[in-house]
PDB file as gemmi writes it, atoms N, CA and C in Angstrom:
CRYST1    1.000    1.000    1.000  90.00  90.00  90.00 P 1                      
ATOM      1  N   MET A   1      27.948 -24.871 -58.763  1.00  0.00           N  
ATOM      2  CA  MET A   1      27.654 -23.588 -58.181  1.00  0.00           C  
ATOM      3  C   MET A   1      26.513 -22.967 -58.936  1.00  0.00           C  
ATOM      4  N   ALA A   2      25.573 -22.317 -58.231  1.00  0.00           N  
ATOM      5  CA  ALA A   2      24.337 -21.755 -58.813  1.00  0.00           C  
ATOM      6  C   ALA A   2      24.666 -20.417 -59.513  1.00  0.00           C  
ATOM      7  N   ASN A   3      23.874 -20.139 -60.540  1.00  0.00           N  
ATOM      8  CA  ASN A   3      23.988 -18.894 -61.273  1.00  0.00           C  
ATOM      9  C   ASN A   3      23.531 -17.721 -60.371  1.00  0.00           C  
ATOM     10  N   LYS A   4      24.036 -16.486 -60.591  1.00  0.00           N  
ATOM     11  CA  LYS A   4      23.651 -15.363 -59.779  1.00  0.00           C  
ATOM     12  C   LYS A   4      22.166 -14.999 -59.945  1.00  0.00           C  
ATOM     13  N   ASN A   5      21.568 -15.355 -61.058  1.00  0.00           N  
ATOM     14  CA  ASN A   5      20.151 -15.010 -61.345  1.00  0.00           C  
ATOM     15  C   ASN A   5      19.193 -16.115 -60.957  1.00  0.00           C  
ATOM     16  N   GLN A   6      19.704 -17.158 -60.279  1.00  0.00           N  
ATOM     17  CA  GLN A   6      18.850 -18.248 -59.869  1.00  0.00           C  
ATOM     18  C   GLN A   6      19.107 -18.591 -58.404  1.00  0.00           C  
ATOM     19  N   THR A   7      18.070 -19.143 -57.767  1.00  0.00           N  
ATOM     20  CA  THR A   7      18.256 -19.622 -56.410  1.00  0.00           C  
ATOM     21  C   THR A   7      18.965 -20.952 -56.467  1.00  0.00           C  
ATOM     22  N   SER A   8      19.305 -21.490 -55.313  1.00  0.00           N  
ATOM     23  CA  SER A   8      19.996 -22.775 -55.268  1.00  0.00           C  
ATOM     24  C   SER A   8      19.146 -23.896 -55.813  1.00  0.00           C  
ATOM     25  N   SER A   9      17.828 -23.736 -55.832  1.00  0.00           N  
ATOM     26  CA  SER A   9      16.958 -24.768 -56.380  1.00  0.00           C  
ATOM     27  C   SER A   9      16.686 -24.561 -57.881  1.00  0.00           C  
ATOM     28  N   GLY A  10      17.244 -23.484 -58.461  1.00  0.00           N  
ATOM     29  CA  GLY A  10      17.117 -23.289 -59.895  1.00  0.00           C  
ATOM     30  C   GLY A  10      16.000 -22.338 -60.307  1.00  0.00           C  
ATOM     31  N   THR A  11      15.361 -21.688 -59.349  1.00  0.00           N  
ATOM     32  CA  THR A  11      14.302 -20.752 -59.649  1.00  0.00           C  
ATOM     33  C   THR A  11      14.891 -19.446 -60.174  1.00  0.00           C  
ATOM     34  N   SER A  12      14.279 -18.912 -61.233  1.00  0.00           N  
ATOM     35  CA  SER A  12      14.750 -17.657 -61.826  1.00  0.00           C  
ATOM     36  C   SER A  12      14.308 -16.481 -60.933  1.00  0.00           C  
ATOM     37  N   ILE A  13      15.262 -15.786 -60.369  1.00  0.00           N  
ATOM     38  CA  ILE A  13      14.966 -14.679 -59.473  1.00  0.00           C  
ATOM     39  C   ILE A  13      14.267 -13.558 -60.262  1.00  0.00           C  
ATOM     40  N   GLN A  14      14.740 -13.258 -61.462  1.00  0.00           N  
ATOM     41  CA  GLN A  14      14.138 -12.210 -62.272  1.00  0.00           C  
ATOM     42  C   GLN A  14      12.683 -12.542 -62.607  1.00  0.00           C  
ATOM     43  N   HIS A  15      12.428 -13.792 -62.917  1.00  0.00           N  
ATOM     44  CA  HIS A  15      11.050 -14.202 -63.256  1.00  0.00           C  
ATOM     45  C   HIS A  15      10.108 -14.021 -62.049  1.00  0.00           C  
ATOM     46  N   VAL A  16      10.566 -14.384 -60.890  1.00  0.00           N  
ATOM     47  CA  VAL A  16       9.763 -14.228 -59.657  1.00  0.00           C  
ATOM     48  C   VAL A  16       9.528 -12.765 -59.381  1.00  0.00           C  
ATOM     49  N   LYS A  17      10.554 -11.937 -59.561  1.00  0.00           N  
ATOM     50  CA  LYS A  17      10.392 -10.480 -59.357  1.00  0.00           C  
ATOM     51  C   LYS A  17       9.349  -9.904 -60.313  1.00  0.00           C  
ATOM     52  N   GLN A  18       9.367 -10.345 -61.545  1.00  0.00           N  
ATOM     53  CA  GLN A  18       8.379  -9.862 -62.519  1.00  0.00           C  
ATOM     54  C   GLN A  18       6.964 -10.301 -62.132  1.00  0.00           C  
ATOM     55  N   GLN A  19       6.835 -11.520 -61.722  1.00  0.00           N  
ATOM     56  CA  GLN A  19       5.509 -11.999 -61.269  1.00  0.00           C  
ATOM     57  C   GLN A  19       5.020 -11.204 -60.077  1.00  0.00           C  
ATOM     58  N   ASN A  20       5.881 -10.976 -59.109  1.00  0.00           N  
ATOM     59  CA  ASN A  20       5.517 -10.211 -57.933  1.00  0.00           C  
ATOM     60  C   ASN A  20       5.146  -8.761 -58.242  1.00  0.00           C  
ATOM     61  N   ALA A  21       5.881  -8.163 -59.172  1.00  0.00           N  
ATOM     62  CA  ALA A  21       5.637  -6.764 -59.539  1.00  0.00           C  
ATOM     63  C   ALA A  21       4.287  -6.667 -60.244  1.00  0.00           C  
ATOM     64  N   GLY A  22       3.957  -7.649 -61.029  1.00  0.00           N  
ATOM     65  CA  GLY A  22       2.701  -7.618 -61.767  1.00  0.00           C  
ATOM     66  C   GLY A  22       1.482  -7.851 -60.882  1.00  0.00           C  
ATOM     67  N   SER A  23       1.661  -8.517 -59.769  1.00  0.00           N  
ATOM     68  CA  SER A  23       0.519  -8.840 -58.934  1.00  0.00           C  
ATOM     69  C   SER A  23       0.440  -7.999 -57.658  1.00  0.00           C  
ATOM     70  N   SER A  24       1.390  -7.127 -57.415  1.00  0.00           N  
ATOM     71  CA  SER A  24       1.422  -6.393 -56.152  1.00  0.00           C  
ATOM     72  C   SER A  24       0.389  -5.279 -56.074  1.00  0.00           C  
ATOM     73  N   SER A  25      -0.086  -4.762 -57.204  1.00  0.00           N  
ATOM     74  CA  SER A  25      -1.000  -3.614 -57.160  1.00  0.00           C  
ATOM     75  C   SER A  25      -2.340  -3.976 -56.526  1.00  0.00           C  
ATOM     76  N   SER A  26      -2.985  -5.011 -56.975  1.00  0.00           N  
ATOM     77  CA  SER A  26      -4.272  -5.378 -56.437  1.00  0.00           C  
ATOM     78  C   SER A  26      -4.538  -6.848 -56.715  1.00  0.00           C  
ATOM     79  N   SER A  27      -3.939  -7.719 -55.934  1.00  0.00           N  
ATOM     80  CA  SER A  27      -4.076  -9.138 -56.181  1.00  0.00           C  
ATOM     81  C   SER A  27      -5.229  -9.797 -55.410  1.00  0.00           C  
ATOM     82  N   TYR A  28      -5.954  -9.011 -54.638  1.00  0.00           N  
ATOM     83  CA  TYR A  28      -7.047  -9.588 -53.873  1.00  0.00           C  
ATOM     84  C   TYR A  28      -8.135 -10.115 -54.808  1.00  0.00           C  
ATOM     85  N   GLY A  29      -8.483 -11.355 -54.702  1.00  0.00           N  
ATOM     86  CA  GLY A  29      -9.529 -11.923 -55.514  1.00  0.00           C  
ATOM     87  C   GLY A  29      -9.115 -12.370 -56.888  1.00  0.00           C  
ATOM     88  N   THR A  30      -7.838 -12.322 -57.212  1.00  0.00           N  
ATOM     89  CA  THR A  30      -7.420 -12.706 -58.570  1.00  0.00           C  
ATOM     90  C   THR A  30      -7.525 -14.195 -58.798  1.00  0.00           C  
ATOM     91  N   GLU A  31      -7.666 -14.957 -57.752  1.00  0.00           N  
ATOM     92  CA  GLU A  31      -7.779 -16.392 -57.896  1.00  0.00           C  
ATOM     93  C   GLU A  31      -9.017 -16.770 -58.722  1.00  0.00           C  
ATOM     94  N   PHE A  32     -10.087 -15.968 -58.574  1.00  0.00           N  
ATOM     95  CA  PHE A  32     -11.316 -16.257 -59.278  1.00  0.00           C  
ATOM     96  C   PHE A  32     -11.621 -15.321 -60.449  1.00  0.00           C  
ATOM     97  N   ALA A  33     -10.660 -14.412 -60.716  1.00  0.00           N  
ATOM     98  CA  ALA A  33     -10.881 -13.432 -61.778  1.00  0.00           C  
ATOM     99  C   ALA A  33     -11.118 -14.066 -63.123  1.00  0.00           C  
ATOM    100  N   SER A  34     -10.452 -15.165 -63.395  1.00  0.00           N  
ATOM    101  CA  SER A  34     -10.638 -15.801 -64.713  1.00  0.00           C  
ATOM    102  C   SER A  34     -11.990 -16.471 -64.803  1.00  0.00           C  
ATOM    103  N   GLN A  35     -12.677 -16.686 -63.699  1.00  0.00           N  
ATOM    104  CA  GLN A  35     -13.975 -17.337 -63.718  1.00  0.00           C  
ATOM    105  C   GLN A  35     -15.104 -16.314 -63.751  1.00  0.00           C  
ATOM    106  N   THR A  36     -14.812 -15.015 -63.712  1.00  0.00           N  
ATOM    107  CA  THR A  36     -15.839 -13.967 -63.661  1.00  0.00           C  
ATOM    108  C   THR A  36     -16.126 -13.479 -65.084  1.00  0.00           C  
ATOM    109  N   ASP A  37     -17.418 -13.463 -65.440  1.00  0.00           N  
ATOM    110  CA  ASP A  37     -17.845 -12.920 -66.735  1.00  0.00           C  
ATOM    111  C   ASP A  37     -18.143 -11.447 -66.513  1.00  0.00           C  
ATOM    112  N   VAL A  38     -17.210 -10.585 -66.903  1.00  0.00           N  
ATOM    113  CA  VAL A  38     -17.317  -9.163 -66.643  1.00  0.00           C  
ATOM    114  C   VAL A  38     -18.576  -8.569 -67.301  1.00  0.00           C  
ATOM    115  N   ALA A  39     -18.857  -8.970 -68.524  1.00  0.00           N  
ATOM    116  CA  ALA A  39     -20.024  -8.437 -69.233  1.00  0.00           C  
ATOM    117  C   ALA A  39     -21.309  -8.790 -68.488  1.00  0.00           C  
ATOM    118  N   LYS A  40     -21.374  -9.987 -67.965  1.00  0.00           N  
ATOM    119  CA  LYS A  40     -22.592 -10.428 -67.264  1.00  0.00           C  
ATOM    120  C   LYS A  40     -22.725  -9.644 -65.942  1.00  0.00           C  
ATOM    121  N   VAL A  41     -21.633  -9.412 -65.262  1.00  0.00           N  
ATOM    122  CA  VAL A  41     -21.681  -8.655 -64.026  1.00  0.00           C  
ATOM    123  C   VAL A  41     -22.137  -7.233 -64.281  1.00  0.00           C  
ATOM    124  N   LYS A  42     -21.604  -6.604 -65.347  1.00  0.00           N  
ATOM    125  CA  LYS A  42     -22.025  -5.251 -65.676  1.00  0.00           C  
ATOM    126  C   LYS A  42     -23.507  -5.199 -66.017  1.00  0.00           C  
ATOM    127  N   GLN A  43     -23.971  -6.195 -66.739  1.00  0.00           N  
ATOM    128  CA  GLN A  43     -25.407  -6.248 -67.078  1.00  0.00           C  
ATOM    129  C   GLN A  43     -26.249  -6.395 -65.822  1.00  0.00           C  
ATOM    130  N   GLN A  44     -25.834  -7.228 -64.890  1.00  0.00           N  
ATOM    131  CA  GLN A  44     -26.554  -7.395 -63.643  1.00  0.00           C  
ATOM    132  C   GLN A  44     -26.561  -6.117 -62.836  1.00  0.00           C  
ATOM    133  N   ASN A  45     -25.450  -5.402 -62.834  1.00  0.00           N  
ATOM    134  CA  ASN A  45     -25.383  -4.149 -62.104  1.00  0.00           C  
ATOM    135  C   ASN A  45     -26.323  -3.092 -62.720  1.00  0.00           C  
ATOM    136  N   GLN A  46     -26.379  -3.024 -64.055  1.00  0.00           N  
ATOM    137  CA  GLN A  46     -27.274  -2.107 -64.709  1.00  0.00           C  
ATOM    138  C   GLN A  46     -28.713  -2.438 -64.418  1.00  0.00           C  
ATOM    139  N   HIS A  47     -29.019  -3.732 -64.455  1.00  0.00           N  
ATOM    140  CA  HIS A  47     -30.390  -4.166 -64.163  1.00  0.00           C  
ATOM    141  C   HIS A  47     -30.773  -3.816 -62.727  1.00  0.00           C  
ATOM    142  N   SER A  48     -29.866  -4.035 -61.819  1.00  0.00           N  
ATOM    143  CA  SER A  48     -30.132  -3.710 -60.406  1.00  0.00           C  
ATOM    144  C   SER A  48     -30.301  -2.223 -60.228  1.00  0.00           C  
ATOM    145  N   ALA A  49     -29.450  -1.411 -60.884  1.00  0.00           N  
ATOM    146  CA  ALA A  49     -29.567   0.028 -60.756  1.00  0.00           C  
ATOM    147  C   ALA A  49     -30.866   0.549 -61.323  1.00  0.00           C  
ATOM    148  N   SER A  50     -31.304   0.014 -62.471  1.00  0.00           N  
ATOM    149  CA  SER A  50     -32.557   0.471 -63.046  1.00  0.00           C  
ATOM    150  C   SER A  50     -33.737   0.009 -62.222  1.00  0.00           C  
ATOM    151  N   ALA A  51     -33.642  -1.148 -61.640  1.00  0.00           N  
ATOM    152  CA  ALA A  51     -34.736  -1.656 -60.776  1.00  0.00           C  
ATOM    153  C   ALA A  51     -34.845  -0.782 -59.519  1.00  0.00           C  
ATOM    154  N   SER A  52     -33.746  -0.345 -58.993  1.00  0.00           N  
ATOM    155  CA  SER A  52     -33.820   0.474 -57.766  1.00  0.00           C  
ATOM    156  C   SER A  52     -34.330   1.855 -58.091  1.00  0.00           C  
ATOM    157  N   LYS A  53     -34.115   2.366 -59.306  1.00  0.00           N  
ATOM    158  CA  LYS A  53     -34.650   3.673 -59.701  1.00  0.00           C  
ATOM    159  C   LYS A  53     -36.152   3.589 -59.840  1.00  0.00           C  
ATOM    160  N   ASN A  54     -36.643   2.447 -60.304  1.00  0.00           N  
ATOM    161  CA  ASN A  54     -38.076   2.306 -60.521  1.00  0.00           C  
ATOM    162  C   ASN A  54     -38.837   2.039 -59.209  1.00  0.00           C  
ATOM    163  N   SER A  55     -38.159   1.580 -58.211  1.00  0.00           N  
ATOM    164  CA  SER A  55     -38.807   1.296 -56.937  1.00  0.00           C  
ATOM    165  C   SER A  55     -38.788   2.570 -56.075  1.00  0.00           C  
ATOM    166  N   SER A  56     -39.432   2.503 -54.949  1.00  0.00           N  
ATOM    167  CA  SER A  56     -39.476   3.684 -54.089  1.00  0.00           C  
ATOM    168  C   SER A  56     -38.071   4.045 -53.608  1.00  0.00           C  
ATOM    169  N   SER A  57     -37.885   5.288 -53.259  1.00  0.00           N  
ATOM    170  CA  SER A  57     -36.550   5.748 -52.854  1.00  0.00           C  
ATOM    171  C   SER A  57     -36.106   5.155 -51.531  1.00  0.00           C  
ATOM    172  N   SER A  58     -37.028   4.766 -50.686  1.00  0.00           N  
ATOM    173  CA  SER A  58     -36.629   4.178 -49.415  1.00  0.00           C  
ATOM    174  C   SER A  58     -36.919   2.670 -49.436  1.00  0.00           C  
ATOM    175  N   SER A  59     -36.002   1.942 -49.993  1.00  0.00           N  
ATOM    176  CA  SER A  59     -36.156   0.492 -50.131  1.00  0.00           C  
ATOM    177  C   SER A  59     -35.533  -0.252 -48.971  1.00  0.00           C  
ATOM    178  N   TYR A  60     -35.072   0.440 -47.962  1.00  0.00           N  
ATOM    179  CA  TYR A  60     -34.425  -0.204 -46.828  1.00  0.00           C  
ATOM    180  C   TYR A  60     -35.451  -1.127 -46.145  1.00  0.00           C  
ATOM    181  N   GLY A  61     -35.084  -2.361 -45.986  1.00  0.00           N  
ATOM    182  CA  GLY A  61     -35.976  -3.270 -45.271  1.00  0.00           C  
ATOM    183  C   GLY A  61     -37.030  -3.927 -46.134  1.00  0.00           C  
ATOM    184  N   THR A  62     -36.969  -3.746 -47.428  1.00  0.00           N  
ATOM    185  CA  THR A  62     -38.003  -4.344 -48.272  1.00  0.00           C  
ATOM    186  C   THR A  62     -37.937  -5.855 -48.266  1.00  0.00           C  
ATOM    187  N   GLU A  63     -36.839  -6.419 -47.876  1.00  0.00           N  
ATOM    188  CA  GLU A  63     -36.694  -7.860 -47.815  1.00  0.00           C  
ATOM    189  C   GLU A  63     -37.747  -8.457 -46.877  1.00  0.00           C  
ATOM    190  N   PHE A  64     -38.063  -7.764 -45.820  1.00  0.00           N  
ATOM    191  CA  PHE A  64     -38.986  -8.285 -44.842  1.00  0.00           C  
ATOM    192  C   PHE A  64     -40.361  -7.611 -44.873  1.00  0.00           C  
ATOM    193  N   ALA A  65     -40.541  -6.717 -45.818  1.00  0.00           N  
ATOM    194  CA  ALA A  65     -41.796  -5.953 -45.865  1.00  0.00           C  
ATOM    195  C   ALA A  65     -43.013  -6.857 -46.067  1.00  0.00           C  
ATOM    196  N   SER A  66     -42.859  -7.915 -46.802  1.00  0.00           N  
ATOM    197  CA  SER A  66     -43.984  -8.815 -47.028  1.00  0.00           C  
ATOM    198  C   SER A  66     -44.329  -9.636 -45.777  1.00  0.00           C  
ATOM    199  N   GLN A  67     -43.441  -9.680 -44.828  1.00  0.00           N  
ATOM    200  CA  GLN A  67     -43.645 -10.442 -43.615  1.00  0.00           C  
ATOM    201  C   GLN A  67     -44.196  -9.546 -42.477  1.00  0.00           C  
ATOM    202  N   THR A  68     -44.368  -8.256 -42.718  1.00  0.00           N  
ATOM    203  CA  THR A  68     -44.797  -7.336 -41.659  1.00  0.00           C  
ATOM    204  C   THR A  68     -46.286  -7.077 -41.787  1.00  0.00           C  
ATOM    205  N   ASP A  69     -47.003  -7.264 -40.689  1.00  0.00           N  
ATOM    206  CA  ASP A  69     -48.440  -6.965 -40.646  1.00  0.00           C  
ATOM    207  C   ASP A  69     -48.574  -5.528 -40.126  1.00  0.00           C  
ATOM    208  N   VAL A  70     -48.808  -4.582 -41.046  1.00  0.00           N  
ATOM    209  CA  VAL A  70     -48.828  -3.189 -40.707  1.00  0.00           C  
ATOM    210  C   VAL A  70     -49.925  -2.868 -39.704  1.00  0.00           C  
ATOM    211  N   ALA A  71     -51.087  -3.469 -39.899  1.00  0.00           N  
ATOM    212  CA  ALA A  71     -52.226  -3.208 -38.973  1.00  0.00           C  
ATOM    213  C   ALA A  71     -51.875  -3.669 -37.564  1.00  0.00           C  
ATOM    214  N   GLN A  72     -51.221  -4.795 -37.443  1.00  0.00           N  
ATOM    215  CA  GLN A  72     -50.828  -5.303 -36.145  1.00  0.00           C  
ATOM    216  C   GLN A  72     -49.807  -4.366 -35.466  1.00  0.00           C  
ATOM    217  N   VAL A  73     -48.884  -3.886 -36.232  1.00  0.00           N  
ATOM    218  CA  VAL A  73     -47.830  -2.983 -35.686  1.00  0.00           C  
ATOM    219  C   VAL A  73     -48.515  -1.710 -35.221  1.00  0.00           C  
ATOM    220  N   ARG A  74     -49.433  -1.150 -35.994  1.00  0.00           N  
ATOM    221  CA  ARG A  74     -50.128   0.062 -35.566  1.00  0.00           C  
ATOM    222  C   ARG A  74     -50.904  -0.166 -34.279  1.00  0.00           C  
ATOM    223  N   GLN A  75     -51.541  -1.333 -34.176  1.00  0.00           N  
ATOM    224  CA  GLN A  75     -52.318  -1.659 -32.966  1.00  0.00           C  
ATOM    225  C   GLN A  75     -51.377  -1.751 -31.764  1.00  0.00           C  
ATOM    226  N   GLN A  76     -50.253  -2.388 -31.950  1.00  0.00           N  
ATOM    227  CA  GLN A  76     -49.292  -2.496 -30.857  1.00  0.00           C  
ATOM    228  C   GLN A  76     -48.770  -1.136 -30.442  1.00  0.00           C  
ATOM    229  N   ASN A  77     -48.537  -0.275 -31.411  1.00  0.00           N  
ATOM    230  CA  ASN A  77     -48.076   1.097 -31.096  1.00  0.00           C  
ATOM    231  C   ASN A  77     -49.142   1.866 -30.315  1.00  0.00           C  
ATOM    232  N   GLN A  78     -50.422   1.720 -30.681  1.00  0.00           N  
ATOM    233  CA  GLN A  78     -51.482   2.379 -29.965  1.00  0.00           C  
ATOM    234  C   GLN A  78     -51.583   1.871 -28.534  1.00  0.00           C  
ATOM    235  N   GLN A  79     -51.470   0.565 -28.367  1.00  0.00           N  
ATOM    236  CA  GLN A  79     -51.535  -0.016 -27.040  1.00  0.00           C  
ATOM    237  C   GLN A  79     -50.373   0.485 -26.193  1.00  0.00           C  
ATOM    238  N   SER A  80     -49.223   0.569 -26.791  1.00  0.00           N  
ATOM    239  CA  SER A  80     -48.048   1.044 -26.078  1.00  0.00           C  
ATOM    240  C   SER A  80     -48.228   2.509 -25.606  1.00  0.00           C  
ATOM    241  N   GLU A  81     -48.731   3.343 -26.532  1.00  0.00           N  
ATOM    242  CA  GLU A  81     -48.989   4.717 -26.182  1.00  0.00           C  
ATOM    243  C   GLU A  81     -50.044   4.842 -25.082  1.00  0.00           C  
ATOM    244  N   ALA A  82     -51.062   3.999 -25.142  1.00  0.00           N  
ATOM    245  CA  ALA A  82     -52.112   4.024 -24.094  1.00  0.00           C  
ATOM    246  C   ALA A  82     -51.523   3.642 -22.753  1.00  0.00           C  
ATOM    247  N   LYS A  83     -50.651   2.680 -22.717  1.00  0.00           N  
ATOM    248  CA  LYS A  83     -50.032   2.254 -21.452  1.00  0.00           C  
ATOM    249  C   LYS A  83     -49.140   3.354 -20.916  1.00  0.00           C  
ATOM    250  N   LYS A  84     -48.417   4.026 -21.805  1.00  0.00           N  
ATOM    251  CA  LYS A  84     -47.563   5.142 -21.377  1.00  0.00           C  
ATOM    252  C   LYS A  84     -48.436   6.278 -20.780  1.00  0.00           C  
ATOM    253  N   SER A  85     -49.517   6.510 -21.440  1.00  0.00           N  
ATOM    254  CA  SER A  85     -50.397   7.571 -20.996  1.00  0.00           C  
ATOM    255  C   SER A  85     -51.001   7.247 -19.614  1.00  0.00           C  
ATOM    256  N   GLN A  86     -51.438   6.009 -19.432  1.00  0.00           N  
ATOM    257  CA  GLN A  86     -51.984   5.594 -18.151  1.00  0.00           C  
ATOM    258  C   GLN A  86     -50.906   5.629 -17.034  1.00  0.00           C  
ATOM    259  N   ALA A  87     -49.712   5.218 -17.382  1.00  0.00           N  
ATOM    260  CA  ALA A  87     -48.658   5.194 -16.391  1.00  0.00           C  
ATOM    261  C   ALA A  87     -48.254   6.581 -15.941  1.00  0.00           C  
ATOM    262  N   SER A  88     -48.394   7.560 -16.815  1.00  0.00           N  
ATOM    263  CA  SER A  88     -47.983   8.904 -16.461  1.00  0.00           C  
ATOM    264  C   SER A  88     -49.126   9.698 -15.806  1.00  0.00           C  
ATOM    265  N   GLY A  89     -50.313   9.060 -15.661  1.00  0.00           N  
ATOM    266  CA  GLY A  89     -51.439   9.741 -15.002  1.00  0.00           C  
ATOM    267  C   GLY A  89     -52.256  10.563 -15.945  1.00  0.00           C  
ATOM    268  N   HIS A  90     -52.069  10.462 -17.223  1.00  0.00           N  
ATOM    269  CA  HIS A  90     -52.839  11.242 -18.175  1.00  0.00           C  
ATOM    270  C   HIS A  90     -53.965  10.436 -18.797  1.00  0.00           C  
ATOM    271  N   GLY A  91     -54.225   9.258 -18.307  1.00  0.00           N  
ATOM    272  CA  GLY A  91     -55.295   8.437 -18.837  1.00  0.00           C  
ATOM    273  C   GLY A  91     -56.648   9.032 -18.554  1.00  0.00           C  
ATOM    274  N   GLN A  92     -57.662   8.634 -19.255  1.00  0.00           N  
ATOM    275  CA  GLN A  92     -59.003   9.173 -19.060  1.00  0.00           C  
ATOM    276  C   GLN A  92     -59.591   8.822 -17.724  1.00  0.00           C  
ATOM    277  N   ASN A  93     -59.332   7.608 -17.243  1.00  0.00           N  
ATOM    278  CA  ASN A  93     -59.886   7.131 -15.997  1.00  0.00           C  
ATOM    279  C   ASN A  93     -59.238   7.812 -14.778  1.00  0.00           C  
ATOM    280  N   SER A  94     -58.033   8.264 -14.914  1.00  0.00           N  
ATOM    281  CA  SER A  94     -57.333   8.857 -13.754  1.00  0.00           C  
ATOM    282  C   SER A  94     -57.769  10.278 -13.460  1.00  0.00           C  
ATOM    283  N   GLN A  95     -58.465  10.916 -14.361  1.00  0.00           N  
ATOM    284  CA  GLN A  95     -58.867  12.298 -14.147  1.00  0.00           C  
ATOM    285  C   GLN A  95     -60.236  12.417 -13.496  1.00  0.00           C  
ATOM    286  N   GLN A  96     -60.914  11.337 -13.220  1.00  0.00           N  
ATOM    287  CA  GLN A  96     -62.253  11.385 -12.611  1.00  0.00           C  
ATOM    288  C   GLN A  96     -62.211  11.604 -11.145  1.00  0.00           C  
TER     289      GLN A  96                                                      
END                                                                             
């Protein structure tokens, strides 16, 4: 007959309860916690924070900034505005 503190397979109920109590607060990601170098992560965060302070305040989209031809975008915007103007009858040729 099994002991009251053990399951039929011999597992200690109290031991399992202790393990569960210790991991119930925030166990998400604990599988890799032992592989994480906390000091290195903090250093990387500080470096990232100081780099963002030194850069412009609006860094949104900087990943693709080097791929954007500003002159071409401005030209496209002007062409679009000209087409809108012509379509609404405010073009220079339509007033003659």
